[in-house]
CSV table of C-alpha atoms in Angstrom, one decimal:
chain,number,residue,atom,x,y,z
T,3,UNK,CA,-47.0,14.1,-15.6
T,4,UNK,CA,-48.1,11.2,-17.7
T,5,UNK,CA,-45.1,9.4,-18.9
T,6,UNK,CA,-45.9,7.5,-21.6
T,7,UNK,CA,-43.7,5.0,-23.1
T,8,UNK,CA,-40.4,6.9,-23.9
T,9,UNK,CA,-37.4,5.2,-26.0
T,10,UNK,CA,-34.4,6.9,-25.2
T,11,UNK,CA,-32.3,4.4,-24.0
T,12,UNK,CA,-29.4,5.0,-21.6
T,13,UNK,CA,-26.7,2.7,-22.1
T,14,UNK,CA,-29.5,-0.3,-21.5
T,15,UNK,CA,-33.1,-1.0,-21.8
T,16,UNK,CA,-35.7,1.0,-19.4
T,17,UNK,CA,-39.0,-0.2,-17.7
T,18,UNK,CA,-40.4,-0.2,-14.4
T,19,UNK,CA,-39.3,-2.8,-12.3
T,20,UNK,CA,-41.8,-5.7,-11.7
T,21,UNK,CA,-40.7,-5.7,-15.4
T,22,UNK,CA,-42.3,-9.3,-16.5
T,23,UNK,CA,-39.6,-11.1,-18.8
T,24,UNK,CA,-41.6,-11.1,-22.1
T,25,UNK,CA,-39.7,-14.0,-22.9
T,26,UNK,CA,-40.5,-16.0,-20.4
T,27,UNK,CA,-41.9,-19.6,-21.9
T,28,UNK,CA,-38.5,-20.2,-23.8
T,29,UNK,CA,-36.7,-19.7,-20.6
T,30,UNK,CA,-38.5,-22.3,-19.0
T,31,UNK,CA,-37.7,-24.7,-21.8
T,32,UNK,CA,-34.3,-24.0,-22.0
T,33,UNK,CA,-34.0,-24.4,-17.8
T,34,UNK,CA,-36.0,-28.1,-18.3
T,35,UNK,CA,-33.7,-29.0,-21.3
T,36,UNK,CA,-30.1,-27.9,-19.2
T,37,UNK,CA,-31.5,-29.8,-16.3
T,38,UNK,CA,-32.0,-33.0,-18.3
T,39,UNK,CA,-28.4,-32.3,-19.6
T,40,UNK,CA,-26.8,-31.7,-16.0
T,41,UNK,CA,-28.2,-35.5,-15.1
T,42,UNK,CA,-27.0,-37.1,-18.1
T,43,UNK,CA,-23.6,-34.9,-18.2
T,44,UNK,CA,-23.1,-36.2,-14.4
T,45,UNK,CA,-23.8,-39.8,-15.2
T,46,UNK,CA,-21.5,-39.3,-18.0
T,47,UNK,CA,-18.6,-38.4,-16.5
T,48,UNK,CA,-19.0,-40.8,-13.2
T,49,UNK,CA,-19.2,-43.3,-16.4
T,50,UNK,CA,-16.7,-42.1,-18.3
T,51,UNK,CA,-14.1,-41.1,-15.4
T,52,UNK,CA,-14.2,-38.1,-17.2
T,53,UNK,CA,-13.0,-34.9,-15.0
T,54,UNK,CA,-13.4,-32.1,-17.9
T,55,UNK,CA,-16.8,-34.0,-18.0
T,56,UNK,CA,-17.6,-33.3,-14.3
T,57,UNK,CA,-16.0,-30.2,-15.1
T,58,UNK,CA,-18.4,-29.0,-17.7
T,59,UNK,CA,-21.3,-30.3,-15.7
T,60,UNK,CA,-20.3,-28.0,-12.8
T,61,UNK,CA,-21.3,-24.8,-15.5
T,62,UNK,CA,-24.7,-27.0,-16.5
T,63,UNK,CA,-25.2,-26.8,-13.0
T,64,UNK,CA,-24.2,-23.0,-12.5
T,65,UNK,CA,-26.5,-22.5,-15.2
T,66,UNK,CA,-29.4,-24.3,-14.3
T,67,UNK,CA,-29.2,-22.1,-11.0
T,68,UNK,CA,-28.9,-19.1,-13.1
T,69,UNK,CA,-31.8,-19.8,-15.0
T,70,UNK,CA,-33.3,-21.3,-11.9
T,71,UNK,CA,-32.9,-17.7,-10.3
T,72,UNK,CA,-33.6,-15.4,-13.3
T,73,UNK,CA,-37.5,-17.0,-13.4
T,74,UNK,CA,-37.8,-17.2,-9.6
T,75,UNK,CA,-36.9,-13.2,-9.8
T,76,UNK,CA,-39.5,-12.5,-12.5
T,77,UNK,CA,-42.1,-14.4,-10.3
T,78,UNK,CA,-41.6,-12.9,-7.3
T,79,UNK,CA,-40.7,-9.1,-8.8
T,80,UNK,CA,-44.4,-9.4,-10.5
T,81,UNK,CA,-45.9,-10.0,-6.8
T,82,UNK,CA,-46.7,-6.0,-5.6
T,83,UNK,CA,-44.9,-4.8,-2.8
T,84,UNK,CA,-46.2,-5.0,0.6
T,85,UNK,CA,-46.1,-3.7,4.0
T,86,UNK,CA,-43.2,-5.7,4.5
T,87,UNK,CA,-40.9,-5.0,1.7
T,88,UNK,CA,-42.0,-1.8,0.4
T,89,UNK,CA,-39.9,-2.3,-2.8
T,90,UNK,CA,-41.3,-5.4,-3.9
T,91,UNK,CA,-39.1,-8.1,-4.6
T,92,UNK,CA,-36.8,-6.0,-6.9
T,93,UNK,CA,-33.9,-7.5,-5.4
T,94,UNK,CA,-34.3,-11.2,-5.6
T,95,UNK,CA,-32.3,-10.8,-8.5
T,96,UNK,CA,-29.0,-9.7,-7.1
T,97,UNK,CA,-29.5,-11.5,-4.3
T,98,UNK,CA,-29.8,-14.5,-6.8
T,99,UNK,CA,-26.8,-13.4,-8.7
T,100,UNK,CA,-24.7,-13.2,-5.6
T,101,UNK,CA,-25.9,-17.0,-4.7
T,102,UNK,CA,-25.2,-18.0,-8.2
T,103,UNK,CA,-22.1,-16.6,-8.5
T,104,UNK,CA,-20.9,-18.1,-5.0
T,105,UNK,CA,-21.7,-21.5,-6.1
T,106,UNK,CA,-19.3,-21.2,-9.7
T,107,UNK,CA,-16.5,-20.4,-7.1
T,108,UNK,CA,-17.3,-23.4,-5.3
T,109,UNK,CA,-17.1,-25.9,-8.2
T,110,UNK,CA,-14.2,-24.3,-9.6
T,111,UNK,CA,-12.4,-24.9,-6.6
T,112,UNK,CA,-13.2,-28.6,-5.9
T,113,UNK,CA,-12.3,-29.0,-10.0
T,114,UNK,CA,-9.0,-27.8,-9.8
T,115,UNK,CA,-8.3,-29.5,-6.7
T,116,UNK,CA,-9.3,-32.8,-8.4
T,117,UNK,CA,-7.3,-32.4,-11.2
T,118,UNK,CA,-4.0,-31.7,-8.9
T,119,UNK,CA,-4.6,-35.0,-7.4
T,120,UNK,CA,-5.1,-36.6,-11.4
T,121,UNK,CA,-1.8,-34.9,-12.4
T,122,UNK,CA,0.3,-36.8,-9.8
T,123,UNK,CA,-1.8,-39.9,-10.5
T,124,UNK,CA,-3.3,-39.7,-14.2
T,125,UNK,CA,-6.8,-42.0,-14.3
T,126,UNK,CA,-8.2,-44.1,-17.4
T,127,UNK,CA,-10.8,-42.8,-19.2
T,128,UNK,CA,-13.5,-44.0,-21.7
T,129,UNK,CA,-13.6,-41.3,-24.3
T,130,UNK,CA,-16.5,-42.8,-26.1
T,131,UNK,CA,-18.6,-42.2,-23.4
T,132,UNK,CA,-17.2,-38.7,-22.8
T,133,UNK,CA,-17.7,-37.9,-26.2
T,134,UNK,CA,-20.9,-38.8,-26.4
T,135,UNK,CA,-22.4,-36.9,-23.8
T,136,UNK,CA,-20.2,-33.9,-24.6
T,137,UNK,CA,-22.2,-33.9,-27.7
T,138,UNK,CA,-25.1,-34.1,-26.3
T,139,UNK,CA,-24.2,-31.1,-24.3
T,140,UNK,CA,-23.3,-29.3,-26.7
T,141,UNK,CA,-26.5,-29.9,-28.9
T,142,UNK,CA,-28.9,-28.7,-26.0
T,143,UNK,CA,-26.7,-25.8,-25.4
T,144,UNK,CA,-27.4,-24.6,-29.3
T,145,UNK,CA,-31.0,-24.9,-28.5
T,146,UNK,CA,-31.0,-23.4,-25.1
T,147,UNK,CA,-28.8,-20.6,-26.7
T,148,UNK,CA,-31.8,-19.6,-29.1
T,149,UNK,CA,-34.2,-19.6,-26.3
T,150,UNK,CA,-32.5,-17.2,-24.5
T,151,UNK,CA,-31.6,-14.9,-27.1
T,152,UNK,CA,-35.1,-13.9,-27.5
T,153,UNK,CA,-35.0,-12.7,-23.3
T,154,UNK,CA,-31.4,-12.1,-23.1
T,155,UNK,CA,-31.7,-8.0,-23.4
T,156,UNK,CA,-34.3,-7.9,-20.5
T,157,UNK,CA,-32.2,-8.3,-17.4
T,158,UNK,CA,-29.2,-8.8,-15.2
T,159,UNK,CA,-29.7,-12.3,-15.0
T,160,UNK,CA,-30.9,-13.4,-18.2
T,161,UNK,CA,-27.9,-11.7,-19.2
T,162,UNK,CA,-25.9,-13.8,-16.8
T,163,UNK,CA,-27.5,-17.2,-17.6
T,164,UNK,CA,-27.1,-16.1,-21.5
T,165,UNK,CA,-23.4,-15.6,-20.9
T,166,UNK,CA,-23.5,-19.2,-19.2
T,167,UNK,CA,-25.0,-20.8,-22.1
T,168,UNK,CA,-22.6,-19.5,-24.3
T,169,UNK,CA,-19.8,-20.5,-21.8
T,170,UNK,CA,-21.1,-23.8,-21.5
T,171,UNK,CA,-20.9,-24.5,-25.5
T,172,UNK,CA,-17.5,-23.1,-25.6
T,173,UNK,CA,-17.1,-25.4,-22.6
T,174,UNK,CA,-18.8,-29.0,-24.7
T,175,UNK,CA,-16.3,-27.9,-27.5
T,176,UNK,CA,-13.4,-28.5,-25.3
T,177,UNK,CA,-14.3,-31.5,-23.8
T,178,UNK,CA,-15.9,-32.9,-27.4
T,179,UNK,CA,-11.8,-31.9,-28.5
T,180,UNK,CA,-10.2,-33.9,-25.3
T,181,UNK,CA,-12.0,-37.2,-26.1
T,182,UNK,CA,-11.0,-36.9,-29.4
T,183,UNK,CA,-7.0,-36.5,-28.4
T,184,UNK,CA,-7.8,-39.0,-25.6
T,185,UNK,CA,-8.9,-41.6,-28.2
T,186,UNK,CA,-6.0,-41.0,-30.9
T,187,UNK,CA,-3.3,-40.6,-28.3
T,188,UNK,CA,-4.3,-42.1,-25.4
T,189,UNK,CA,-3.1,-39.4,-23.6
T,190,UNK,CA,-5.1,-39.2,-20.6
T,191,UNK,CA,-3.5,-35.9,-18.8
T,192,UNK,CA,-5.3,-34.0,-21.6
T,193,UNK,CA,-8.6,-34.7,-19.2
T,194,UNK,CA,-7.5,-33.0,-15.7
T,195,UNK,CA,-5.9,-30.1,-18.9
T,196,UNK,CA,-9.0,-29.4,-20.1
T,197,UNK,CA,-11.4,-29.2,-17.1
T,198,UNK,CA,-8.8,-27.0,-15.5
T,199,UNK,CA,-9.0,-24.9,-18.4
T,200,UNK,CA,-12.6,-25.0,-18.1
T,201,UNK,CA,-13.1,-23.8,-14.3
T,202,UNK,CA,-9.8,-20.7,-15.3
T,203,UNK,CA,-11.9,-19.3,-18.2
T,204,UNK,CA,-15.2,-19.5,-16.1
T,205,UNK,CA,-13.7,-17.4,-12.9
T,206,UNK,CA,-13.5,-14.4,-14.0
T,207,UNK,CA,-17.2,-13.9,-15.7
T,208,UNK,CA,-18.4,-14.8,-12.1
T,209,UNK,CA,-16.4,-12.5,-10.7
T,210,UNK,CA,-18.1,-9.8,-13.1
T,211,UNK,CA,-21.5,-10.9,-11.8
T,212,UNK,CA,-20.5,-11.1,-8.7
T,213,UNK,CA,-19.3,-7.7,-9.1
T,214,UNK,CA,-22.5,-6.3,-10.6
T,215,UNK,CA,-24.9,-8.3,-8.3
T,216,UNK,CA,-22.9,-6.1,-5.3
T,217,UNK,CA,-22.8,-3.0,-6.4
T,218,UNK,CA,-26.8,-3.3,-7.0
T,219,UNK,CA,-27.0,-4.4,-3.3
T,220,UNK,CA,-25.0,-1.7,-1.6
T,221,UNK,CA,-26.8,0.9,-3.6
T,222,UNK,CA,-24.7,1.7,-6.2
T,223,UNK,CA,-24.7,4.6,-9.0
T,224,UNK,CA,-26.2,2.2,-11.7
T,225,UNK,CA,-24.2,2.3,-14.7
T,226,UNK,CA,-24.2,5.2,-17.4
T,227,UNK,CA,-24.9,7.8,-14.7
T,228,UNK,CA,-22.2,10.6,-13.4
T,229,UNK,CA,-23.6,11.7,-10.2
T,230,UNK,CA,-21.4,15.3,-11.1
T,231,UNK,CA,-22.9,15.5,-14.3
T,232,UNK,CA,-26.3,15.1,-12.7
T,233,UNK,CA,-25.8,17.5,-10.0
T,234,UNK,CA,-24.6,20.2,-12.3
T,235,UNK,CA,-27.7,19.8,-14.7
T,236,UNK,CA,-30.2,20.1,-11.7
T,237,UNK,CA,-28.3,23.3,-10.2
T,238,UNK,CA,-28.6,25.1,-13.8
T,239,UNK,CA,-32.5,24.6,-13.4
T,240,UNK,CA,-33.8,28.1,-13.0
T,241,UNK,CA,-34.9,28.5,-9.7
T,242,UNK,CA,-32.4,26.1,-8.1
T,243,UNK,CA,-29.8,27.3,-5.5
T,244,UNK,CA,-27.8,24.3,-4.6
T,245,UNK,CA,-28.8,20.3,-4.3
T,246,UNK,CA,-27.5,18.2,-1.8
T,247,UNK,CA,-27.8,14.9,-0.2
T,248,UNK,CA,-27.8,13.5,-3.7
T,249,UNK,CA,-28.2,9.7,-4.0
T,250,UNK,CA,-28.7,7.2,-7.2
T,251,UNK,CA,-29.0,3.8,-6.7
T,252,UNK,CA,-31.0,1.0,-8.3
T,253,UNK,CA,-33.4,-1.6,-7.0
T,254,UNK,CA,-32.5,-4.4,-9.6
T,255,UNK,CA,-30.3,-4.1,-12.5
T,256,UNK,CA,-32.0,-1.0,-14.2
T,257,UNK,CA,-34.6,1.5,-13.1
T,258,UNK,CA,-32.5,4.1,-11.6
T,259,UNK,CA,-34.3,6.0,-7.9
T,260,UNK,CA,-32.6,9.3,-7.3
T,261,UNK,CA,-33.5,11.3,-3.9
T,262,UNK,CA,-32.0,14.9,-3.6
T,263,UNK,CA,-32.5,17.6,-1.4
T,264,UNK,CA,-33.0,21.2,-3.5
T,265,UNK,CA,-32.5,24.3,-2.1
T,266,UNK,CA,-34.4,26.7,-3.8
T,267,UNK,CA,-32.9,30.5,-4.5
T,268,UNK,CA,-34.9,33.3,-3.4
T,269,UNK,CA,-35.8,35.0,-6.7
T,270,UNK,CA,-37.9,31.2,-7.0
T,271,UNK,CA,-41.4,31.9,-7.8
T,272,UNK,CA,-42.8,28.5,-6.1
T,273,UNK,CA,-41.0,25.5,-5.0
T,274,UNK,CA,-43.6,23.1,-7.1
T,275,UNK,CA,-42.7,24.3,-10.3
T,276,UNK,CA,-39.3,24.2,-9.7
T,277,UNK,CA,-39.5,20.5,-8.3
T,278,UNK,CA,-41.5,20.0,-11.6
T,279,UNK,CA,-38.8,21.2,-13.7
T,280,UNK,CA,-35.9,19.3,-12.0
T,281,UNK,CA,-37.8,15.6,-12.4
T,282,UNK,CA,-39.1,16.4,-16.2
T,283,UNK,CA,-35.1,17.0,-16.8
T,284,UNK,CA,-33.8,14.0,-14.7
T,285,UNK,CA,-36.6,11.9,-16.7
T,286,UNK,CA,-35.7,13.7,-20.1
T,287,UNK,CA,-31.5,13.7,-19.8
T,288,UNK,CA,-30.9,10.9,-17.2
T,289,UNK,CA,-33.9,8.4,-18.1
T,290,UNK,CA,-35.0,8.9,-13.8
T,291,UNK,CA,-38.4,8.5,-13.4
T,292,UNK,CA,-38.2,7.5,-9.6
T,293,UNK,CA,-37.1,11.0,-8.2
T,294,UNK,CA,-37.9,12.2,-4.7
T,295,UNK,CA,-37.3,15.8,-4.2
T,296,UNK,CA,-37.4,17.7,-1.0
T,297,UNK,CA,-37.6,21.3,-2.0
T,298,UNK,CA,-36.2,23.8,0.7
T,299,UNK,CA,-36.8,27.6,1.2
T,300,UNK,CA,-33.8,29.7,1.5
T,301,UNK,CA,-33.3,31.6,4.7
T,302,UNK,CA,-32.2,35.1,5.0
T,303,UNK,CA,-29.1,33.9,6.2
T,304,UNK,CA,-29.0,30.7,4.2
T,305,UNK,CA,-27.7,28.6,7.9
T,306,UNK,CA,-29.9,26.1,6.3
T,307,UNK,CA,-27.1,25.1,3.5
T,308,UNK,CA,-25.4,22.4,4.7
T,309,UNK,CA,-23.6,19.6,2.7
């Protein structure tokens, strides 16, 4: 069965899994450039006093790890797989996502904490400083941005650290805004306001990833696949009886491995043909390449049929 290269694309792109990110250069750039920004945001709002500043630096940082992790992933899911992992590294990626995710949680956290403490105690603030590097931000973020729409189809965690970019500009807006109220009002409460607002809107995309980085590592039903639907269409193959012990699960964020047992019904001629029919229409309906069948002969009795 010589699967060539087949475009009908379920719900997301398709290819085996030590995909390489075609797109990989520019997401080496844009992880050197967001660094570089981190350091300088950091400095910045240390400088500056700045909390929506530290604030926004915690995402640089989120995203530095997320682009970190995506091109760690695509290294290590090009090594084969050995006699240790028989998979490969398929997995790095969720496993990154979950670690990624984890540490947005974290920042969030101390942020908001910090900015209790500044409500009861409101701090100065240079907002010339704050505004400048908040620009600064905010330029690299442009640039990263068109980077990583080139790669930002490929996988779960380009996707992720694509999401983050566009996060973190949304995020240099706010704080560019805040020094600008800071330095026409003076109103320094709009600081602990805005990085606050910050680490609220960012909570609840991690907890998405988070989300989707688990479901990959408990073995999931990827998405865009009804394990009924799929069961029904393999039963109506001619030759098929009943199929159980049905399992779909993932190994990174696509690539979908099924394993089924398939009783076969006595009028089958042999089980190979059958078993060849059944993967040709997981691979034509479902997208499944990866499909392990075991075939079973039906006994006079059929004691073998058990769910």
């Amino acid at each position: 069965m010589g699967a060539g290269h087949h475009h009908h694309d379920h719900g997301q792109g398709h290819s085996h899994v030590p995909a390489t990110i075609k797109h990989e250069k520019p997401l080496w750039i844009a992880f050197a450039l967001t660094l570089c920004v981190l350091l300088v945001e950091v400095a910045g709002a240390l400088l500056s006093n700045s909390l929506a500043l530290l604030s926004d630096a915690a995402h640089m940082l989120t995203d530095v790890a997320a682009l970190g992790i995506s091109l760690f992933a695509v290294r290590m899911s090009r090594r084969p797989a050995d006699a240790r992992r028989s998979y490969g590294y398929a997995r790095m990626e969720a496993i990154g996502a979950l670690v990624n995710g984890g540490l947005l949680f974290l920042a969030a956290g101390y942020i908001l904490w910090e900015a209790v403490q500044r409500f009861r105690a409101p701090q100065a603030v240079a907002s010339e400083a704050m505004l400048v590097v908040a620009v600064l931000g905010l330029v690299a973020n442009l640039v990263s941005m068109r980077l990583l729409a080139a790669g930002a189809g490929e996988s779960l965690n380009v996707k992720g650290a694509y999401l983050e970019v566009w996060s973190d500009m949304l995020g240099s807006l706010g704080v560019i805004a805040g020094a600008l109220l800071i330095r026409f009002t003076g109103w320094t409460v709009v600081d602990p306001v805005i990085a606050v607002l910050l680490g609220l809107w960012v909570l609840p995309r991690t907890w998405v990833l988070l989300r989707q980085a688990a479901h990959v590592l408990m073995q999931g039903v990827p998405a865009g696949i009804d394990m009924d639907e799929v069961r029904d269409a393999m039963q109506a193959v001619r030759g098929v009886a009943a199929v159980h012990d049905l399992h779909v699960w993932a190994l990174g964020s696509r690539e979908p491995i099924l394993t089924a047992h398939v009783l076969l019904a006595d009028t089958a001629g042999e089980a190979d043909g059958v078993r060849i029919a059944v993967a040709e229409l997981l691979h034509a309906r479902f997208g499944i390449d990866h499909a392990t069948l075991q075939m079973e002969a039906r006994h006079c009795g059929g004691g073998r049929l058990h769910d």
